[in-house]
Structure formats: C-alpha cells, structure tokens
Coordinates of C-alpha atoms in Angstrom, one line a residue:
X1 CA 0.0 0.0 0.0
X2 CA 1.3 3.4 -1.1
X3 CA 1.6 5.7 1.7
X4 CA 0.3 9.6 0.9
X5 CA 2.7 12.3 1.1
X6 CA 1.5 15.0 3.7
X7 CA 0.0 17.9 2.0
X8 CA 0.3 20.9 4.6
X9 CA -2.7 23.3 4.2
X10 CA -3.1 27.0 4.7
X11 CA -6.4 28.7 4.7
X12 CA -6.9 32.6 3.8
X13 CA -10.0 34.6 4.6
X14 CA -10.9 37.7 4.3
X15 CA -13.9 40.4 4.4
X16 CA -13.7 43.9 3.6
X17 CA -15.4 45.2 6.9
X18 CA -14.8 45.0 10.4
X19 CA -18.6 44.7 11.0
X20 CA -19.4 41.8 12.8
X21 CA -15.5 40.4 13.8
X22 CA -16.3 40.3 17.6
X23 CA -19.3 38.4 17.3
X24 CA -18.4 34.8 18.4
X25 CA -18.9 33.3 14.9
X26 CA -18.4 35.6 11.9
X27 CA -17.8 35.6 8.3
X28 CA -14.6 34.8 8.4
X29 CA -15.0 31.7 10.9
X30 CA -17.3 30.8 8.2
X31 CA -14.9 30.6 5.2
X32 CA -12.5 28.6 7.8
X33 CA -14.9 25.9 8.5
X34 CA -16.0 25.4 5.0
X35 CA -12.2 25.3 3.6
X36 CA -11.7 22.7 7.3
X37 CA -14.7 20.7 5.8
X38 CA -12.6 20.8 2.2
X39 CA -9.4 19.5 3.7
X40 CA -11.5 16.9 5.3
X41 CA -12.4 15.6 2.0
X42 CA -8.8 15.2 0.8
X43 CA -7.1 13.6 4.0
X44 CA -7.0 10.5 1.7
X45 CA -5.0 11.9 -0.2
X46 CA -2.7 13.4 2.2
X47 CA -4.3 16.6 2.9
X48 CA -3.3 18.5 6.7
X49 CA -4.5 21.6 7.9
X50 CA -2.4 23.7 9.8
X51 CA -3.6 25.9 12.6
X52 CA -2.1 28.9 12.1
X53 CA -4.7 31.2 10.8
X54 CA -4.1 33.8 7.9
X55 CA -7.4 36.0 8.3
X56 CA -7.7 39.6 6.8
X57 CA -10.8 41.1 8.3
X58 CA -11.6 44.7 7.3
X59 CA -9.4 44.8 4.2
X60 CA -10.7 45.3 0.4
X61 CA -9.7 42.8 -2.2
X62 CA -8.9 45.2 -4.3
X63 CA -4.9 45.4 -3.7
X64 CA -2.5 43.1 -2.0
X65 CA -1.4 44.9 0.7
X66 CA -2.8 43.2 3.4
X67 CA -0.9 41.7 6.4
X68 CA -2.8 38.2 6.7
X69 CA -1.8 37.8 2.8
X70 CA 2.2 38.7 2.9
X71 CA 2.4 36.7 6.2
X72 CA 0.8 33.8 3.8
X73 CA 3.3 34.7 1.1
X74 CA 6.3 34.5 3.2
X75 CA 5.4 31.1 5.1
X76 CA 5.3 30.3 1.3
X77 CA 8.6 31.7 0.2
X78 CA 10.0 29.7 3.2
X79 CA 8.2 26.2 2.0
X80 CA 6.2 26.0 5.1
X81 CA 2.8 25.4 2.8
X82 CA 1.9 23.2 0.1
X83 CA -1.5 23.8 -0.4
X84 CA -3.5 27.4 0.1
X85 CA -7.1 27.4 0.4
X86 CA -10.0 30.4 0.1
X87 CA -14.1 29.9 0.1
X88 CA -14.0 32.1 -3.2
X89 CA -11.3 33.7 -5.4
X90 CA -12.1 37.1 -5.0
X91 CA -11.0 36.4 -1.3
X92 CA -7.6 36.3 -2.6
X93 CA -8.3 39.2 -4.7
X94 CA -11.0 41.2 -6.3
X95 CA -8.2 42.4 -9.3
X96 CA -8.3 39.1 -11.8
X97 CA -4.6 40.6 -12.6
X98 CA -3.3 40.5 -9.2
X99 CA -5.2 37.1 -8.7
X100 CA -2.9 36.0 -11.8
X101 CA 0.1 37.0 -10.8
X102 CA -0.5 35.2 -7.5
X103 CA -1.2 32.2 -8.7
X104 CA 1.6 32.5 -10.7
X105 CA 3.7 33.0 -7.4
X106 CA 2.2 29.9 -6.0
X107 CA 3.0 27.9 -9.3
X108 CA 6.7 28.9 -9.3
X109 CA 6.8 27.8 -5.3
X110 CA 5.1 24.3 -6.1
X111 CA 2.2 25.3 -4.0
X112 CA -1.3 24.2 -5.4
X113 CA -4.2 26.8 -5.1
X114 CA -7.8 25.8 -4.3
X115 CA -11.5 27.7 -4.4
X116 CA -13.6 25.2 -2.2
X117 CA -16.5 26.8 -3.6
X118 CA -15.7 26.9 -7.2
X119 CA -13.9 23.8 -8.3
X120 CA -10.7 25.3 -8.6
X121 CA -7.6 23.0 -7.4
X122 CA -4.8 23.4 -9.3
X123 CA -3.8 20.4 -7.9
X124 CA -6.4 18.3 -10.6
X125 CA -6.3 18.9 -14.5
X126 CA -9.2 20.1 -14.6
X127 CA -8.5 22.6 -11.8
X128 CA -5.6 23.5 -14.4
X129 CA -7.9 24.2 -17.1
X130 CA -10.3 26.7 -15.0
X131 CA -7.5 28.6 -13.7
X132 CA -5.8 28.8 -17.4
X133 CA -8.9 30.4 -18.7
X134 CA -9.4 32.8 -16.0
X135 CA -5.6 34.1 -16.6
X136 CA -6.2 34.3 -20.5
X137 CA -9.0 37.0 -19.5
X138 CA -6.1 38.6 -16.5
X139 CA -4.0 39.4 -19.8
X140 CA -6.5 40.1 -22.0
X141 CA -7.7 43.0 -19.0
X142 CA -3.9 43.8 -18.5
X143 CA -3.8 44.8 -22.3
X144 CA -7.1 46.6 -22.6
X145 CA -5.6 48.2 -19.4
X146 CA -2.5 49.1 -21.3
X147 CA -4.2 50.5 -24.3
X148 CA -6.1 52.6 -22.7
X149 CA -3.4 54.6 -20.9
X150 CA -1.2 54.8 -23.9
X151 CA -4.5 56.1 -26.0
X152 CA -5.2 58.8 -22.4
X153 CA -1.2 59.3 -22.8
X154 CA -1.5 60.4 -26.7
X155 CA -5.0 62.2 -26.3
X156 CA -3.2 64.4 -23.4
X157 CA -0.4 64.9 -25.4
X158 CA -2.5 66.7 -28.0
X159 CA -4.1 68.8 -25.6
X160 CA -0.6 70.0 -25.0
X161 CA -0.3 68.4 -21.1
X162 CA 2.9 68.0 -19.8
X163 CA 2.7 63.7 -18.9
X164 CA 6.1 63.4 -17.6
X165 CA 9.6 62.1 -18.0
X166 CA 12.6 64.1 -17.4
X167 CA 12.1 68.1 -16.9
X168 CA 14.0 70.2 -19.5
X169 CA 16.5 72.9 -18.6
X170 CA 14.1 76.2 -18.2
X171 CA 11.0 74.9 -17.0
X172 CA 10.1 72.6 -13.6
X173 CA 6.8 71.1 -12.7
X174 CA 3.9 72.1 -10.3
X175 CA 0.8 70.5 -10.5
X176 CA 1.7 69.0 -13.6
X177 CA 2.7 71.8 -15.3
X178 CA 5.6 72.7 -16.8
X179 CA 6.2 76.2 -15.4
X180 CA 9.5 78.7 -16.6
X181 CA 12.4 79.1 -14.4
X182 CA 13.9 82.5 -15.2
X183 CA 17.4 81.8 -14.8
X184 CA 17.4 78.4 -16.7
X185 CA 15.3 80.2 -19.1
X186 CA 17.7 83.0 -20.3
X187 CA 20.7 80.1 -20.2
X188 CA 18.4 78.6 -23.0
X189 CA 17.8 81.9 -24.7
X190 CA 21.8 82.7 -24.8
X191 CA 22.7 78.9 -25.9
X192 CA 20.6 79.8 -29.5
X193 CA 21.9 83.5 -29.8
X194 CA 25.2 82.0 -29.2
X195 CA 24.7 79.3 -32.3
X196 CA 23.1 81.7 -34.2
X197 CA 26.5 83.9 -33.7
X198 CA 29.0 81.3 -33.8
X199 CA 27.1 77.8 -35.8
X200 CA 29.4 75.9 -33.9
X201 CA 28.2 73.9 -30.6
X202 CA 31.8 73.8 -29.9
X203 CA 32.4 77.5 -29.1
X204 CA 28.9 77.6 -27.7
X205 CA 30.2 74.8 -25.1
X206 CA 33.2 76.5 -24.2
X207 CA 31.4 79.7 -23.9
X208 CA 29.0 78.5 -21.4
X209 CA 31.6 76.4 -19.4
X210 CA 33.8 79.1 -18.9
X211 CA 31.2 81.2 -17.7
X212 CA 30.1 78.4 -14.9
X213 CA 27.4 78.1 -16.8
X214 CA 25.9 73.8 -15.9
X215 CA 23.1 71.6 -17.2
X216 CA 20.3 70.7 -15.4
X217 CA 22.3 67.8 -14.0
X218 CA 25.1 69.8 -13.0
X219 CA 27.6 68.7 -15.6
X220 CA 29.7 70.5 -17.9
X221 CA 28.5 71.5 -21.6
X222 CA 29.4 68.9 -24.6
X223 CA 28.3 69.1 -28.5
X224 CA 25.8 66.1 -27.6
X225 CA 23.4 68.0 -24.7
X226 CA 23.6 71.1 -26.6
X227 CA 22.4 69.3 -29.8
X228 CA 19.7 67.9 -27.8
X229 CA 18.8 71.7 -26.5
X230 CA 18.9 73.1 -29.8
X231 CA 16.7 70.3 -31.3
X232 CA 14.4 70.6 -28.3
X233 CA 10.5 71.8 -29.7
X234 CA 9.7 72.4 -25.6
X235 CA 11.2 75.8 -25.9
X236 CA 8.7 77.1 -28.9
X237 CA 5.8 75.7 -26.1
X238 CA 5.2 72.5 -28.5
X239 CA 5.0 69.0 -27.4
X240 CA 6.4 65.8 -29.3
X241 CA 4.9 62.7 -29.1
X242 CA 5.7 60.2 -31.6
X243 CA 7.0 61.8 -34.6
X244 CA 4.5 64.7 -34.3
X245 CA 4.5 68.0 -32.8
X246 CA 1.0 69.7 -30.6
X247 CA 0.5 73.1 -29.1
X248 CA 1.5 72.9 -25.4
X249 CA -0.2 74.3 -22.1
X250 CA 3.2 75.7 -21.1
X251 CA 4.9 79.0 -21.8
X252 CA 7.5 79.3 -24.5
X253 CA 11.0 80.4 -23.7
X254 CA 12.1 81.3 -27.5
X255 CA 9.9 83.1 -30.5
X256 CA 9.3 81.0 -33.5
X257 CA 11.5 82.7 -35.6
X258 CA 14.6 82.3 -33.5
X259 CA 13.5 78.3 -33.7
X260 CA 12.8 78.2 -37.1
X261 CA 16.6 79.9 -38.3
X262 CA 18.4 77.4 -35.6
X263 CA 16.3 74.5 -37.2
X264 CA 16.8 75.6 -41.0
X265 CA 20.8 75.2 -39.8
X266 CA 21.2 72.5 -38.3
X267 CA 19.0 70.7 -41.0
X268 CA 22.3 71.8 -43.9
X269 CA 24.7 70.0 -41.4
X270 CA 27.2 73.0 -41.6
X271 CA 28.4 72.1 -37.9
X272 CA 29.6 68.7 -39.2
X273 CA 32.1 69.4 -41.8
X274 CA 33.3 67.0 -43.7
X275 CA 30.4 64.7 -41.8
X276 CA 32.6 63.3 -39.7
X277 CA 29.9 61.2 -37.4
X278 CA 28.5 59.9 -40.4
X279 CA 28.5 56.4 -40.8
X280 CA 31.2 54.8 -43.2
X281 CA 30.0 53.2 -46.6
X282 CA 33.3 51.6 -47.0
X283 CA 35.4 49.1 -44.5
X284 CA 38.6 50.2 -43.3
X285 CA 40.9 46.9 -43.0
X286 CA 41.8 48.0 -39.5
X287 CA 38.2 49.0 -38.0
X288 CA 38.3 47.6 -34.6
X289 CA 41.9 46.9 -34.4
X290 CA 42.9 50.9 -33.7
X291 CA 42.9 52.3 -29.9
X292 CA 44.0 55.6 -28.8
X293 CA 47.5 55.3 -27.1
X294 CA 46.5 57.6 -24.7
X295 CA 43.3 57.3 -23.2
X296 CA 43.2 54.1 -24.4
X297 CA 40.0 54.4 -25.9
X298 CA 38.8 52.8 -29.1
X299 CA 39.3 54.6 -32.5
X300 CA 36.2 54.9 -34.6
X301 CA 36.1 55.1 -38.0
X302 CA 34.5 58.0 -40.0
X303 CA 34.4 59.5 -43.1
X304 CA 34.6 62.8 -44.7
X305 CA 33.0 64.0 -47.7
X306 CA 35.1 66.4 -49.8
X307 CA 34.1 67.1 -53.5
X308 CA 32.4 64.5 -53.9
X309 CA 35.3 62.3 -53.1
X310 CA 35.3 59.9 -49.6
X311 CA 38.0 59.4 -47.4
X312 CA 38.4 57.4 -44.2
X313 CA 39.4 58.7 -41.5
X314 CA 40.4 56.9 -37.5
X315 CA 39.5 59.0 -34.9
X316 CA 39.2 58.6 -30.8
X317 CA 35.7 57.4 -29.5
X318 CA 36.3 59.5 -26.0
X319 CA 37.8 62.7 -27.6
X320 CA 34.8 63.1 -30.0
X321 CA 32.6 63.3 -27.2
X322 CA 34.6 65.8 -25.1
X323 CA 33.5 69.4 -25.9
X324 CA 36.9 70.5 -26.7
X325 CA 39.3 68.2 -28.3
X326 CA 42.5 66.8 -25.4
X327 CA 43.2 64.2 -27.6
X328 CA 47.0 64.8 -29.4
X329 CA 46.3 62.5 -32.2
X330 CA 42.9 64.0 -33.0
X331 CA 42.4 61.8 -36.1
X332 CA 44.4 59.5 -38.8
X333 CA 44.0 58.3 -41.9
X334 CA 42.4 55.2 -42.8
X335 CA 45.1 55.0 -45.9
X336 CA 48.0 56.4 -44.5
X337 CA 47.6 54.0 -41.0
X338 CA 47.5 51.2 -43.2
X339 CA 50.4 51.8 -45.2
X340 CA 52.3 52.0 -42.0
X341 CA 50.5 48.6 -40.5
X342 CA 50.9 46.8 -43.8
X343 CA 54.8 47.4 -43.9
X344 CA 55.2 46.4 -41.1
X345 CA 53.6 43.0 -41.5
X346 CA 55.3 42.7 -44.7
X347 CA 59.0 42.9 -43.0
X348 CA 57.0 39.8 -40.4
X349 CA 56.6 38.3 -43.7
X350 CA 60.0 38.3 -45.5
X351 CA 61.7 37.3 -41.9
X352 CA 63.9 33.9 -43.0
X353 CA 61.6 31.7 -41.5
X354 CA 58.3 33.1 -42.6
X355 CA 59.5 33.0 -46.3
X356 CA 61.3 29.4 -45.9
X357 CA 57.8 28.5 -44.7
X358 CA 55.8 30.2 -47.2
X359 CA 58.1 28.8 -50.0
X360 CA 57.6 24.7 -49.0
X361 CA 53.8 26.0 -49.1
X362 CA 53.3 27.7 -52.2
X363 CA 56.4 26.2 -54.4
X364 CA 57.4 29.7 -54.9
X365 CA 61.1 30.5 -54.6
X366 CA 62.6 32.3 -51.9
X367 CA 63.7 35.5 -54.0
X368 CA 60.6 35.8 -56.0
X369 CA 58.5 35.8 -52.5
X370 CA 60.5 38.1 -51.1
X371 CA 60.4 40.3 -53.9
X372 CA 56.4 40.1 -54.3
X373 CA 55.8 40.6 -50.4
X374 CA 58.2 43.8 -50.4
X375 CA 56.6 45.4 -53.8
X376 CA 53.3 44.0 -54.5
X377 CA 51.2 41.7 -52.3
X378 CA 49.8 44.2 -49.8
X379 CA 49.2 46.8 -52.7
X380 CA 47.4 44.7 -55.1
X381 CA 45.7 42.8 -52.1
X382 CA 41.8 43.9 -51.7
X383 CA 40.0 45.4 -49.0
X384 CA 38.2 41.8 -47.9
X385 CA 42.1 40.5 -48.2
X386 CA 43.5 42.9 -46.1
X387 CA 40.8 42.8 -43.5
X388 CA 41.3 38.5 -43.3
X389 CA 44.9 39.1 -43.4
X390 CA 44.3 41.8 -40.6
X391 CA 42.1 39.8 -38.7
X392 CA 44.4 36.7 -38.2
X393 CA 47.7 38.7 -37.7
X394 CA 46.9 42.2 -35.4
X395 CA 46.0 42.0 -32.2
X396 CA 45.8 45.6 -32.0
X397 CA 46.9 48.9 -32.9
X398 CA 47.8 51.6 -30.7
X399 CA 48.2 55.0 -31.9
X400 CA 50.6 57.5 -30.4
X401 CA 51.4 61.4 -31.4
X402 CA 54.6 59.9 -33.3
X403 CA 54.6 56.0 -33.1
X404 CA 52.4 53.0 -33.4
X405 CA 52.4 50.1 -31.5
X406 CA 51.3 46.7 -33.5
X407 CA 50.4 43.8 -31.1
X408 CA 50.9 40.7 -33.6
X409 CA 49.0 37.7 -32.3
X410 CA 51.4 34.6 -31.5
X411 CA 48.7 32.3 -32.7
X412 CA 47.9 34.3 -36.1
X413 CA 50.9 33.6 -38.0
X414 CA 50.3 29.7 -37.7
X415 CA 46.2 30.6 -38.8
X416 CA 47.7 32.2 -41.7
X417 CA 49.7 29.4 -42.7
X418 CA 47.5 26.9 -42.3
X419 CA 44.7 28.6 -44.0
X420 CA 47.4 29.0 -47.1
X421 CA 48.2 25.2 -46.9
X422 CA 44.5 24.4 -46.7
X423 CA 43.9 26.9 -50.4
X424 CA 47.1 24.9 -51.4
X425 CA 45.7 21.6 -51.4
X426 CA 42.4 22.4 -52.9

C-alpha cells in the first residue's frame, strides 16, 4: 500500500469590513470551517491543515497589501505550505490581474491553489484548465488596461499636457505643469543667440563652461546636450509625441522665428564638416583593431565627404565626445595608418623563416616571395584581403602622437599558414 505524502494546508480569509468580527462566529470563521470541511475531504490523499490562521478582516480585495496575505506569502517563500485554500477567489483578490500574478507566485513555489467553492484545485487537470482560462482573460484585462493609458497618454499629449519624464532645462513642474524658471530660461535663450552667432556647438560649449554656466544635472556643456537643446521643440511651447508635434499648455522660452533659423541650420549640417559622425560606406581593413595610445579608448572610423570624393578617417571614441578636443592624435587616416601597419607585416613576412615556410607552401622560390611581399602583395591585395589578413595577424593597434604600437597575435601567424596550406591543397 502506497503511503500519501503530507500535504500541509493554509487557509486565507478575508472580508472587507470589520462589522461583525467580535461576534463569536463571523464571516470569516465561516470561510474557515467550510475550507476545514474541504481539507477533510482530501485527507485520503494526504491533505493537513495547519492551525495557524491567515485571516484579513476589514481589508478590500482590491490590492495586496494586506498583512494576513504577505504573512501567507512569506510562510510560502520559506516552503512551510503546500496547499492554500479560500471559500472564493475574490477572497484572494477582487483584481483578476493580481489574482494571476498570485497564482503564478504559488506555481513557481510548487504550492497548489484551491477555491472550495468553485472547483478550482490546481492540484487536478481540470482545476488547471479553469485557472488557465481565467488568466487568458487577466491578460486580455492587463492589455485593454494598457491600451487605454497609452491612447489617455496620446489624447493628453495633444491637448498640449505635460505627462512626464525628465524636466527640461528652463522649466520645472507644479501641479503638472511645466512652469518657466527664469534663470534656466535665459541660459536657454543665450545657448541659441550663441549658435546663431558662432554655428558651432563647440564654441557655444566652451562659452558656457567658462562662464560656470551647468546643465540641469550639473555637468559640464558637450556638443551632444547642446544638440539635444537646440533640437528641443519644448522651448517654442510644442509638445512631441511620436514623430508629431502639438500646441502645449506651457509657456514658451524662445519666439518661432529664432526656432525656425536654428532648425533651418542644423538641417544643412554645416556644424559637421566633412560629416565626420556619419557612418562609413566603406570598410577600413583595420576597424576595430585601432585604440588611442592615450586614453586608451577605441578609434572609430568615419568618413569625410570632400568634393564629392570619400575618405576614411580613424578617430578617438572619448575625444569626439569631449567638448573640446585633449586628444593629441585628433584623427588619422584610414590609408596612411594602413600603409604604416601593412609594412610592417610585410618585413614579419620576409623574416627567414616566414619565407622558408611560405616557399615549401606555395612552391614559390625564396627570392621571387621576397620580392612580391616587399613590392606588390599588400598593394594589389583587396580590401576583404586585407581585412582577413588583418584579422588573423593584429592583435591591435595603438596609436601615439609619433609612433604606433602593433600587437601581432602569437597564434595568427600559424592561422595564416594553415589557412594558405588548406587553399594549397584544394
């Protein structure tokens, strides 16, 4: 005979008066004895009920903050309880959302759930099944929940309400409004005159950091907050919200025209000559090989646009983001660096033993590879050659004022060869 494996049992109650809790028997005695008689039922199959009571009188189902209920939880947490009994689910909760994510608590602790009153025992399929289809409708209230704020969020927006998020420089919020602070306000106004005057963000950050001059956080001035101030429809009292612009409640800080000559410049991209931040169309060799000797930062690629004509430039990741330029090296390029890197590898390449190597793999003699790998290979090599070749040989490349450093990887000459024998014999 197969002994039953204890099953202990909690029971929660709860009602959301305290009417009637002194009376000798009350409502919540009443749920008790009818989840008791419940528990009875089961003893065959290992069912216990323990004493300790979890009972909520005079709190509304409507949360879960209650003390009987996060007592319940933590015996829970602490695998005191297998089973938790109520006379109904909205005893447990009132919000099918927060009855969900409950459930879903007792589920991850291995802890069956069980409505006396509505066949509901998760710890029978068909218990399962009930509580399956009452969370389908939790999320399906959880979404019509969701849409609803994002359509009150957008329908706000329009009305030109201020609905959050992180207060701009010139304004702060009381009662939900976005209301002008002076001070901030003229620091605003003098950041645009100063564009205006100088179309560089550069000069206008060095301006306002040698005057003391902070953001709202505190910090100094760079190119990328000022960008995001001069972009900023806020200060013309307008309010984005996805990819459109509405009236705002608030006060503007700037006229329209002011907004409208700052806009019409930074859409022609003057500040950016020769586009430096745009993204490269071609692949330098060396892209992610190149660090800043200094900082130790990685070099970026970018490229400038001159008549019509690309070129590729390397240029330090931290220093681009500094208001004013400390780096020494300031930027490279992409052509020359290679040159330089290529050489060298091409002196790795005539070394004695590299080139006795290279000749038992390619039947080549030693004068004739030595001649192509000093004159030719790396020239007439393509850009997808280069990059394999720079791949498996460079570890990295660290760029000083008036040297490089080229950290060869140990392992990458062997790659090379055996990738050259593999080519070799197919």
């Amino acid at each position: 005979m197969t002994k039953c494996i204890k099953k202990r049992c909690a029971i929660y109650t709860r009602k959301s008066v305290d009417e009637g809790q002194e009376q000798a028997f009350n409502s919540l005695d009443a749920q008790r004895e009818a989840c008791e008689a419940y528990i009875t039922s089961q003893k065959a199959n290992g069912w216990v009920c323990l004493k300790e009571r979890f009972d909520d009188g005079g709190f509304s189902g409507g949360n879960t903050s209650r003390p009987a209920l996060k007592q319940l939880l933590a015996e829970c947490r602490a695998g005191n309880i297998d089973v938790v009994l109520v006379y109904k689910i909205d005893r447990l909760s009132r919000s099918i959302c927060d009855f969900a994510e409950l459930t879903k608590f007792f589920d991850q602790n291995n802890i069956s759930f069980c409505a006396v009153t509505q066949q509901i025992d998760t710890s029978t399929s068909s218990g399962r099944m009930m509580l399956n289809i009452l969370v389908t409708f939790a999320q399906y209230e959880r979404e019509i929940i969701a849409e609803r704020i994002r359509d009150k969020f957008a329908a706000s927006k329009k009305k030109g309400m201020w609905m959050g998020g992180a207060v701009p420089l010139g304004y702060r919020v009381e009662n939900r409004k976005l209301l002008v602070v002076p001070e901030e306000a003229e620091t605003i106004k003098r950041i645009y005159s100063l564009f205006l005057t100088t179309q560089s963000p550069t000069q206008v950050a060095l301006a306002l950091n040698a005057n003391g001059l902070t953001t709202k956080a505190g910090k100094s001035w760079s190119k990328g907050n000022l960008y995001h101030i001069l972009r900023n429809c806020i200060y013309v009292g307008k309010l984005p919200h996805k990819g459109n612009t509405y009236d705002g409640e608030h006060e503007a800080i700037l006229d329209q025209d002011t907004w409208d000559r700052v806009q019409r410049y930074l859409a022609s991209d003057k500040d950016t000559p020769p586009n430096l931040t745009r993204k490269a169309t071609n692949i330098a060799s060396l892209k992610g090989l190149v660090c800043c000797g200094h900082c130790g930062g990685q070099m970026m690629q970018v490229v400038a646009k001159r008549k019509h004509k690309s070129y590729i430039y390397f240029k330090c990741t931290r220093d681009s983001k500094r208001a004013v330029s400390t780096c020494p090296i300031r930027q490279v390029s992409s052509t020359e660096l290679e040159r330089v890197v290529f050489s060298q590898l091409s002196i790795i390449f005539r070394s004695p033993m590299m080139t006795a190597r290279l000749n038992e793999l390619t039947c080549v003699s030693s004068s004739a590879l030595s001649e192509a790998l000093s004159n030719n290979f790396f020239n007439e090599a393509t850009s997808q050659e280069k990059r394999r070749l720079a791949e498996l040989m460079i570890a990295s490349v660290k760029l000083f004022e008036n040297k490089l450093e080229l950290e060869i990887k140990a392992e990458g000459i062997k790659a090379f060869q055996e990738e050259l024998e593999h080519e070799n014999n197919d």
